Amino acid sequence: MTDAAAPALRRRPWLRTARAAPATAAPVSRDRLSRRASLLLVSPALLLLGWAFFLPVAALLFRSVSEPTWTLAHYARLIDEPLYLRIILRTLWISAGVTVLALVLGYPIALWIARARAGVAAFVTLCVLIPLWTSVLVRSYGWILLLQRNGIVNSWLKEWGFIDRSLALLYSETTVLVAMSHVLLPFMILPLVSSLKNISPDLGKAALNLGASPWRGFVHVTLPLSLPGIFAGCLMVFVLSLGFYITPALLGGPRTLMIATLISQQATEMLNWPFAGAISFVLLALSLAITFAFRKLLGVERAAAHA
Amino acid sequence: MPSLRIRAGDLPLRLFGLAVLAFLLLPTLIMVPVSFDSVHFIRFPPRDFSLRWYREYLADPEWMAATVFSLQIAALTMLAATVLGTMTAVALERGRLPGREAIRALLLAPLLVPHVVVAIAVYLQFTPIGLTGTTTGFVLIHTALAIPYVVLVVSASLARLDPTLDRAAMNLGASPTRAFFAVTLPLIRPGIFAAAVFAFLSSFDETVVAFFISGDRHKTLTRKMFEDIDMNLSPIIAAASTVIVVVTIALMWLGRSAAAQVSK
């Protein structure tokens, strides 16, 4: 094996078997399933997904242009009425805020996990995994327990004499923003950890030995090398925020309507399915466009890191 | 020797880290102490210990019906998604499949679509044929949503497996089917177990689709919780949440240990 191939193998050990396979003389037809068997094996899952997932989503999107007749009126309404445009912009704005907040809160934790002794790192990782595993509904309820009018935070503030009357902490944009970054924080931390762990600690030490301050070493060495993790984490948190339903529905009020809550309101309260379909299309298009645009960027970033 | 370990000098960084950990854990676990208090308003720290809310949870027919319904669809979803997902992963990793990457992308698509879009789309599809609020309807859509997780986990454990083992079995005269069941399957069993746990939990925790397609008589635990949070905020919700948290963490721990066993 050539030296050049070694780093790629270290990252993707399965390449080893993939590359070694053609060298062994075993006839391919014997260790690969036949085409018919393969198709038989995937077809039940594909049929189920086709019927229970792709067909309904396609039908919903189709209704947005075909009802009552062929029309783009539902999309025009989305742009013409300032209320809806405002909701789309608010969703983008809240998602950006959630992403920034999660990055600021998550980066130090990721750095801690990547650099701490094994025992400490395992403990901190567990503190990140427990919220990740706990249902979003339960965690949103946790925020309600803390912040409701006679909730825990208000009763503490009263007991300590900071306030006389309970504060209205729920149903504001700030609350939604903070609670969403809490819910999505693990999705930021985990990609950051894996990218920080890939950076050799020797690089940082070299910077220190060459006389850089720890801060300068961080800014010029660690931070740029962790950019792929930052991109991956931000992409994940931003895209998940765009379509987030439960937390804004429970903790937000009418003034914090986001795209997902608007879709549900149009569908279940207004029974305006074509319009709900149009908003769904916008949400889907935004999520997919951002995912693929940034995946491309990520690919470029990785290629640059290898060069 | 300069070190990159976090040292005592980084006290502000440490305090910041501890504060973020508190931020992560407090809203996640606050319902646990609250659920053991005896009063029916919320206070923290609790001033006594009682199982009152657990007794009321267990005695309430609506909460029990929702819990049983959720467990039932999660178990069926786990079975269906694990079988279909494993079959798919085997074909993707070991088969000769035209358009393999396109098929893989289609199978993973549910991970990219916001659940609220799936929820109202499925509601529209299921209502005219009477599938909303039925076990069948829930299992169909929850299985579709769980298949991507199973495919990802089982594919990963198949990819780590040495394909020569299979070939050795076949050289010794085993048919491909027999080689799969006698050699491959036992080796990826921990991966399949982990995938089954994830599939179970993905259904048990699922809230958005369940919110839209639950019926009046058949609703999931998550839908029941959602309604009660909006309406009456009784501490029974804290007891139910604690049950969910404990079940989830225990199962995830099992699933993770199994997954870690594969990667060794």
Coordinates of C-alpha atoms in Angstrom, one line a residue, chain A residues 3 47 59 74-75 113-114 119 135 149 192 220 235 249 276-277 285:
Chain A
D3 CA 1.9 6.1 1.7
L47 CA -43.0 0.2 -1.9
A59 CA -50.0 14.8 -3.6
H74 CA -51.4 30.2 -3.6
Y75 CA -47.7 31.0 -4.2
I113 CA -14.8 16.8 25.2
A114 CA -12.0 16.6 22.6
G119 CA -13.1 10.0 32.1
S135 CA -37.9 13.4 23.4
R149 CA -46.4 32.0 35.1
L192 CA -17.8 19.7 16.3
H220 CA -4.8 30.4 13.8
L235 CA -26.0 23.2 8.6
A249 CA -46.1 25.3 18.9
A276 CA -50.7 24.6 3.3
G277 CA -49.2 22.7 0.3
A285 CA -37.3 23.8 -1.1

